[in-house]
mmCIF file of C-alpha atoms in Angstrom:
data_model
loop_
_atom_site.group_PDB
_atom_site.id
_atom_site.type_symbol
_atom_site.label_atom_id
_atom_site.label_comp_id
_atom_site.label_asym_id
_atom_site.label_seq_id
_atom_site.Cartn_x
_atom_site.Cartn_y
_atom_site.Cartn_z
ATOM 1 C CA UNK A 9 12.599 -7.324 11.866
ATOM 2 C CA UNK A 10 11.767 -3.943 13.314
ATOM 3 C CA UNK A 11 8.739 -2.196 11.808
ATOM 4 C CA UNK A 12 8.014 1.527 11.804
ATOM 5 C CA UNK A 13 4.493 2.710 10.951
ATOM 6 C CA UNK A 14 4.447 5.907 8.880
ATOM 7 C CA UNK A 15 1.596 8.081 7.649
ATOM 8 C CA UNK A 16 2.865 9.250 4.276
ATOM 9 C CA UNK A 17 -0.133 11.242 3.187
ATOM 10 C CA UNK A 18 -3.121 12.570 5.102
ATOM 11 C CA UNK A 19 -6.160 12.921 2.859
ATOM 12 C CA UNK A 20 -9.522 14.570 3.454
ATOM 13 C CA UNK A 21 -11.939 12.664 1.250
ATOM 14 C CA UNK A 22 -14.593 14.962 -0.191
ATOM 15 C CA UNK A 23 -17.800 14.230 1.708
ATOM 16 C CA UNK A 24 -16.075 11.574 3.767
ATOM 17 C CA UNK A 25 -13.598 10.903 6.578
ATOM 18 C CA UNK A 26 -9.965 11.775 7.063
ATOM 19 C CA UNK A 27 -7.673 9.108 5.618
ATOM 20 C CA UNK A 28 -3.992 8.229 5.934
ATOM 21 C CA UNK A 29 -1.424 6.517 3.725
ATOM 22 C CA UNK A 30 -0.159 3.771 6.035
ATOM 23 C CA UNK A 31 3.374 2.824 4.982
ATOM 24 C CA UNK A 32 5.622 0.263 6.669
ATOM 25 C CA UNK A 33 9.342 0.881 7.071
ATOM 26 C CA UNK A 34 11.216 -2.346 7.790
ATOM 27 C CA UNK A 35 14.700 -2.604 9.249
ATOM 28 C CA UNK A 36 16.268 -5.803 7.897
ATOM 29 C CA UNK A 37 19.557 -7.416 8.852
ATOM 30 C CA UNK A 38 21.092 -7.850 5.415
ATOM 31 C CA UNK A 39 19.250 -5.559 2.990
ATOM 32 C CA UNK A 40 19.015 -2.267 4.825
ATOM 33 C CA UNK A 41 15.627 -0.583 4.889
ATOM 34 C CA UNK A 42 12.537 -1.798 3.045
ATOM 35 C CA UNK A 43 9.374 0.212 2.436
ATOM 36 C CA UNK A 44 5.952 -1.335 1.941
ATOM 37 C CA UNK A 45 4.312 1.292 -0.309
ATOM 38 C CA UNK A 46 5.683 4.829 -0.345
ATOM 39 C CA UNK A 47 2.765 7.242 -0.004
ATOM 40 C CA UNK A 48 3.027 10.690 -1.556
ATOM 41 C CA UNK A 49 6.483 12.024 -2.394
ATOM 42 C CA UNK A 50 8.247 15.347 -2.604
ATOM 43 C CA UNK A 51 7.627 15.678 -6.346
ATOM 44 C CA UNK A 52 3.901 15.149 -5.780
ATOM 45 C CA UNK A 53 3.975 18.210 -3.561
ATOM 46 C CA UNK A 54 5.966 20.212 -6.113
ATOM 47 C CA UNK A 55 3.854 19.334 -9.181
ATOM 48 C CA UNK A 56 0.601 17.722 -7.980
ATOM 49 C CA UNK A 57 -1.289 18.352 -11.209
ATOM 50 C CA UNK A 58 1.109 16.233 -13.256
ATOM 51 C CA UNK A 59 1.774 13.514 -10.721
ATOM 52 C CA UNK A 60 -1.439 13.088 -8.718
ATOM 53 C CA UNK A 61 -3.805 14.287 -11.412
ATOM 54 C CA UNK A 62 -7.507 15.132 -11.162
ATOM 55 C CA UNK A 63 -8.010 12.657 -8.303
ATOM 56 C CA UNK A 64 -6.446 15.206 -5.968
ATOM 57 C CA UNK A 65 -9.655 17.252 -6.088
ATOM 58 C CA UNK A 66 -11.580 14.300 -4.643
ATOM 59 C CA UNK A 67 -9.107 12.783 -2.183
ATOM 60 C CA UNK A 68 -7.709 16.221 -1.239
ATOM 61 C CA UNK A 69 -4.252 15.215 0.016
ATOM 62 C CA UNK A 70 -2.547 17.504 2.505
ATOM 63 C CA UNK A 71 0.695 17.262 0.478
ATOM 64 C CA UNK A 72 2.829 18.056 3.514
ATOM 65 C CA UNK A 73 6.552 17.483 2.855
ATOM 66 C CA UNK A 74 7.049 16.436 6.466
ATOM 67 C CA UNK A 75 4.718 13.478 5.888
ATOM 68 C CA UNK A 76 6.755 12.064 3.005
ATOM 69 C CA UNK A 77 8.637 8.825 3.576
ATOM 70 C CA UNK A 78 11.849 10.616 2.586
ATOM 71 C CA UNK A 79 11.589 13.134 5.416
ATOM 72 C CA UNK A 80 10.425 10.539 7.949
ATOM 73 C CA UNK A 81 13.281 8.174 7.092
ATOM 74 C CA UNK A 82 15.698 11.035 7.673
ATOM 75 C CA UNK A 83 14.065 11.989 10.978
ATOM 76 C CA UNK A 84 14.602 8.418 12.160
ATOM 77 C CA UNK A 85 18.332 8.921 11.635
ATOM 78 C CA UNK A 86 18.710 7.085 8.329
ATOM 79 C CA UNK A 87 19.736 8.215 4.858
ATOM 80 C CA UNK A 88 17.441 7.901 1.879
ATOM 81 C CA UNK A 89 19.853 5.548 0.142
ATOM 82 C CA UNK A 90 19.527 3.183 3.113
ATOM 83 C CA UNK A 91 16.164 2.249 1.530
ATOM 84 C CA UNK A 92 17.210 -0.613 -0.766
ATOM 85 C CA UNK A 93 13.822 -2.104 -1.652
ATOM 86 C CA UNK A 94 10.207 -0.925 -1.979
ATOM 87 C CA UNK A 95 7.419 -3.518 -2.079
ATOM 88 C CA UNK A 96 4.185 -2.184 -3.569
ATOM 89 C CA UNK A 97 0.618 -3.250 -3.028
ATOM 90 C CA UNK A 98 -0.341 -1.527 -6.300
ATOM 91 C CA UNK A 99 0.403 1.417 -8.584
ATOM 92 C CA UNK A 100 -2.119 4.080 -7.547
ATOM 93 C CA UNK A 101 -0.398 7.426 -7.072
ATOM 94 C CA UNK A 102 -0.990 7.614 -3.310
ATOM 95 C CA UNK A 103 0.981 4.364 -2.964
ATOM 96 C CA UNK A 104 3.893 5.036 -5.338
ATOM 97 C CA UNK A 105 4.388 8.809 -5.250
ATOM 98 C CA UNK A 106 7.445 8.479 -3.044
ATOM 99 C CA UNK A 107 9.342 6.157 -5.410
ATOM 100 C CA UNK A 108 11.277 9.023 -6.972
ATOM 101 C CA UNK A 109 12.622 10.026 -3.545
ATOM 102 C CA UNK A 110 14.479 6.695 -3.411
ATOM 103 C CA UNK A 111 15.828 6.347 -6.978
ATOM 104 C CA UNK A 112 18.346 3.628 -6.103
ATOM 105 C CA UNK A 113 15.754 1.347 -4.487
ATOM 106 C CA UNK A 114 14.583 -1.783 -6.286
ATOM 107 C CA UNK A 115 10.802 -1.793 -6.691
ATOM 108 C CA UNK A 116 8.878 -5.058 -6.272
ATOM 109 C CA UNK A 117 5.367 -5.544 -7.675
ATOM 110 C CA UNK A 118 3.239 -8.313 -9.110
ATOM 111 C CA UNK A 119 3.675 -8.977 -12.821
ATOM 112 C CA UNK A 120 -0.067 -8.469 -13.295
ATOM 113 C CA UNK A 121 0.121 -4.982 -11.772
ATOM 114 C CA UNK A 122 3.087 -4.002 -13.933
ATOM 115 C CA UNK A 123 1.194 -5.271 -16.969
ATOM 116 C CA UNK A 124 -1.896 -3.222 -16.138
ATOM 117 C CA UNK A 125 -0.036 -0.045 -15.214
ATOM 118 C CA UNK A 126 3.051 -0.003 -17.452
ATOM 119 C CA UNK A 127 3.159 -2.582 -20.235
ATOM 120 C CA UNK A 128 -0.321 -2.939 -21.731
ATOM 121 C CA UNK A 129 -2.890 -1.007 -19.752
ATOM 122 C CA UNK A 130 -6.506 -0.829 -20.824
ATOM 123 C CA UNK A 131 -7.995 2.593 -21.521
ATOM 124 C CA UNK A 132 -9.364 2.733 -17.965
ATOM 125 C CA UNK A 133 -5.933 1.941 -16.567
ATOM 126 C CA UNK A 134 -4.306 4.561 -18.796
ATOM 127 C CA UNK A 135 -6.626 7.107 -17.220
ATOM 128 C CA UNK A 136 -5.982 5.785 -13.732
ATOM 129 C CA UNK A 137 -2.198 5.489 -13.523
ATOM 130 C CA UNK A 138 0.357 8.300 -13.780
ATOM 131 C CA UNK A 139 3.515 7.422 -15.782
ATOM 132 C CA UNK A 140 5.233 10.469 -14.277
ATOM 133 C CA UNK A 141 5.456 8.444 -11.062
ATOM 134 C CA UNK A 142 7.988 6.052 -12.603
ATOM 135 C CA UNK A 143 9.565 8.386 -15.194
ATOM 136 C CA UNK A 144 12.800 8.384 -13.164
ATOM 137 C CA UNK A 145 13.397 4.829 -14.384
ATOM 138 C CA UNK A 146 13.435 2.682 -11.245
ATOM 139 C CA UNK A 147 14.587 -0.915 -11.313
ATOM 140 C CA UNK A 148 11.316 -2.863 -11.205
ATOM 141 C CA UNK A 149 11.194 -6.564 -10.359
ATOM 142 C CA UNK A 150 7.978 -8.291 -11.364
ATOM 143 C CA UNK A 151 6.813 -11.243 -9.290
ATOM 144 C CA UNK A 152 4.279 -13.953 -10.067
ATOM 145 C CA UNK A 153 2.953 -15.110 -6.681
ATOM 146 C CA UNK A 154 1.824 -18.608 -7.581
ATOM 147 C CA UNK A 155 2.425 -22.057 -6.226
ATOM 148 C CA UNK A 156 2.938 -21.106 -2.594
ATOM 149 C CA UNK A 157 0.281 -20.601 0.051
ATOM 150 C CA UNK A 158 0.044 -18.275 3.032
ATOM 151 C CA UNK A 159 -2.716 -18.472 5.682
ATOM 152 C CA UNK A 160 -5.167 -19.912 3.180
ATOM 153 C CA UNK A 161 -4.234 -17.596 0.298
ATOM 154 C CA UNK A 162 -3.159 -19.823 -2.572
ATOM 155 C CA UNK A 163 -1.113 -17.255 -4.522
ATOM 156 C CA UNK A 164 1.796 -16.006 -2.447
ATOM 157 C CA UNK A 165 5.537 -15.587 -2.800
ATOM 158 C CA UNK A 166 8.137 -15.092 -0.087
ATOM 159 C CA UNK A 167 10.526 -12.341 -1.137
ATOM 160 C CA UNK A 168 13.553 -14.060 0.375
ATOM 161 C CA UNK A 169 15.841 -12.181 -2.015
ATOM 162 C CA UNK A 170 15.047 -9.176 0.187
ATOM 163 C CA UNK A 171 14.697 -10.819 3.596
ATOM 164 C CA UNK A 172 12.999 -13.832 5.165
ATOM 165 C CA UNK A 173 9.518 -13.049 6.414
ATOM 166 C CA UNK A 174 8.290 -10.737 3.647
ATOM 167 C CA UNK A 175 5.518 -12.355 1.601
ATOM 168 C CA UNK A 176 3.755 -10.906 -1.451
ATOM 169 C CA UNK A 177 0.167 -12.198 -1.500
ATOM 170 C CA UNK A 178 -1.766 -11.763 -4.744
ATOM 171 C CA UNK A 179 -5.217 -10.257 -4.139
ATOM 172 C CA UNK A 180 -6.428 -8.653 -7.384
ATOM 173 C CA UNK A 181 -9.649 -6.716 -7.565
ATOM 174 C CA UNK A 182 -8.942 -3.128 -6.551
ATOM 175 C CA UNK A 183 -6.457 -3.135 -9.439
ATOM 176 C CA UNK A 184 -5.496 -5.815 -11.925
ATOM 177 C CA UNK A 185 -2.507 -6.987 -9.897
ATOM 178 C CA UNK A 186 -3.190 -5.677 -6.396
ATOM 179 C CA UNK A 187 -1.344 -7.530 -3.648
ATOM 180 C CA UNK A 188 -1.135 -7.675 0.122
ATOM 181 C CA UNK A 189 2.219 -7.745 1.871
ATOM 182 C CA UNK A 190 2.737 -9.931 4.942
ATOM 183 C CA UNK A 191 5.618 -9.108 7.283
ATOM 184 C CA UNK A 192 6.963 -11.323 10.071
ATOM 185 C CA UNK A 193 7.955 -9.090 12.987
ATOM 186 C CA UNK A 194 9.138 -12.010 15.106
ATOM 187 C CA UNK A 195 6.276 -11.843 17.599
ATOM 188 C CA UNK A 196 3.469 -11.646 15.042
ATOM 189 C CA UNK A 197 2.681 -11.204 11.372
ATOM 190 C CA UNK A 198 1.318 -7.949 9.982
ATOM 191 C CA UNK A 199 -0.767 -8.324 6.844
ATOM 192 C CA UNK A 200 -0.764 -4.989 5.024
ATOM 193 C CA UNK A 201 -3.826 -5.408 2.824
ATOM 194 C CA UNK A 202 -3.302 -2.203 0.851
ATOM 195 C CA UNK A 203 -6.629 -1.138 -0.636
ATOM 196 C CA UNK A 204 -8.249 -4.583 -0.455
ATOM 197 C CA UNK A 205 -10.491 -2.888 2.135
ATOM 198 C CA UNK A 206 -10.806 0.688 3.374
ATOM 199 C CA UNK A 207 -12.453 0.463 6.789
ATOM 200 C CA UNK A 208 -12.362 -2.020 9.713
ATOM 201 C CA UNK A 209 -16.142 -2.320 9.558
ATOM 202 C CA UNK A 210 -15.631 -4.296 6.357
ATOM 203 C CA UNK A 211 -13.973 -7.038 8.409
ATOM 204 C CA UNK A 212 -15.811 -7.016 11.718
ATOM 205 C CA UNK A 213 -19.152 -5.325 10.967
ATOM 206 C CA UNK A 214 -19.013 -3.404 14.223
ATOM 207 C CA UNK A 215 -19.238 -0.002 12.554
ATOM 208 C CA UNK A 216 -20.800 0.961 9.242
ATOM 209 C CA UNK A 217 -18.456 1.785 6.398
ATOM 210 C CA UNK A 218 -18.929 5.480 5.535
ATOM 211 C CA UNK A 219 -20.922 5.970 2.342
ATOM 212 C CA UNK A 220 -18.165 8.036 0.724
ATOM 213 C CA UNK A 221 -15.710 5.171 1.195
ATOM 214 C CA UNK A 222 -18.139 2.628 -0.222
ATOM 215 C CA UNK A 223 -18.721 4.867 -3.221
ATOM 216 C CA UNK A 224 -15.009 5.371 -3.848
ATOM 217 C CA UNK A 225 -14.270 1.661 -3.509
ATOM 218 C CA UNK A 226 -16.968 0.868 -6.062
ATOM 219 C CA UNK A 227 -15.934 3.608 -8.481
ATOM 220 C CA UNK A 228 -12.253 2.683 -8.668
ATOM 221 C CA UNK A 229 -12.522 -1.124 -8.546
ATOM 222 C CA UNK A 230 -10.938 -2.928 -11.483
ATOM 223 C CA UNK A 231 -13.115 -5.961 -10.680
ATOM 224 C CA UNK A 232 -15.864 -5.188 -8.167
ATOM 225 C CA UNK A 233 -16.975 -8.807 -7.847
ATOM 226 C CA UNK A 234 -13.431 -9.768 -6.901
ATOM 227 C CA UNK A 235 -13.246 -6.888 -4.412
ATOM 228 C CA UNK A 236 -16.313 -8.260 -2.642
ATOM 229 C CA UNK A 237 -14.880 -11.773 -2.680
ATOM 230 C CA UNK A 238 -11.694 -10.387 -1.118
ATOM 231 C CA UNK A 239 -13.773 -8.751 1.622
ATOM 232 C CA UNK A 240 -15.252 -12.160 2.452
ATOM 233 C CA UNK A 241 -11.835 -13.833 2.515
ATOM 234 C CA UNK A 242 -10.298 -11.175 4.733
ATOM 235 C CA UNK A 243 -13.349 -11.154 7.018
ATOM 236 C CA UNK A 244 -13.050 -14.903 7.475
ATOM 237 C CA UNK A 245 -9.369 -14.539 8.324
ATOM 238 C CA UNK A 246 -10.232 -11.777 10.798
ATOM 239 C CA UNK A 247 -12.912 -13.952 12.464
ATOM 240 C CA UNK A 248 -10.351 -16.706 13.055
ATOM 241 C CA UNK A 249 -8.632 -14.261 15.437
ATOM 242 C CA UNK A 250 -5.232 -15.862 15.046
ATOM 243 C CA UNK A 251 -3.181 -14.439 17.923
ATOM 244 C CA UNK A 252 -0.048 -13.953 15.827
ATOM 245 C CA UNK A 253 -1.703 -12.009 12.998
ATOM 246 C CA UNK A 254 -2.807 -8.393 12.638
ATOM 247 C CA UNK A 255 -4.615 -7.195 9.504
ATOM 248 C CA UNK A 256 -4.312 -3.569 8.472
ATOM 249 C CA UNK A 257 -5.189 -1.552 5.396
ATOM 250 C CA UNK A 258 -3.625 1.487 3.784
ATOM 251 C CA UNK A 259 -6.045 4.280 4.602
ATOM 252 C CA UNK A 260 -7.878 3.783 7.897
ATOM 253 C CA UNK A 261 -6.557 6.180 10.578
ATOM 254 C CA UNK A 262 -7.770 4.067 13.527
ATOM 255 C CA UNK A 263 -5.809 1.018 12.385
ATOM 256 C CA UNK A 264 -2.760 3.189 11.760
ATOM 257 C CA UNK A 265 -2.950 4.892 15.142
ATOM 258 C CA UNK A 266 -3.464 1.546 16.880
ATOM 259 C CA UNK A 267 -0.298 0.154 15.317
ATOM 260 C CA UNK A 268 1.656 3.288 16.168
ATOM 261 C CA UNK A 269 0.534 2.901 19.776
ATOM 262 C CA UNK A 270 1.621 -0.736 19.818
ATOM 263 C CA UNK A 271 -1.875 -2.170 19.992
ATOM 264 C CA UNK A 272 -3.066 -5.093 17.904
ATOM 265 C CA UNK A 273 -5.484 -3.894 15.268
#
């Protein structure tokens, strides 16, 4: 399947580095277009206070309409309704803001994430998530990735109802039901790890993780101990250097730019 790498939301973290919202756009044979995450959307730009909330003062998104998935899909020559499915790593606003731009798309998420964001959130989750992001009433399919395994991760589920080669890998910690999404491009797999890590230095240790990123990761973690365990698991997978696997995250610009340039991350 053909993969397009989109930046759907430049952010300028207060006291920290520039960040991106790395979204995958997949061209499938039978199910049209599939998005992995959606970045910020057009309504976020129109009413950021309601939809992004106070976090916008810290992450300082550019809120450029030309960066939205909707506009980028159209620039690639497609229509918005060609996007039939959206697979989410989690429900933070910078990952789901674009949902309303594709109201006919079916949204796929782990059942644990839907529980923590929509059905029975704790008080911390009620503060964190923005119901305005799903007020348009999307069709949401909840998945329980259990029983299958993928590259050593015990809890995974192939989303073959969408297309072969899309796997939802449960990796809670950043949020209650955070997941990674693995995509088979034919020549290699891309593991979109969402916010399971923020910086490549977490995996390879070659560069220090900026203090502002470490602070943000700690502050927003649903389960910090699990976040650190996920770092160890992803680092081990990175050290194996499997030639048919590339690991990316949602916000690092160097990983995004490397994928856009066709280089392995």
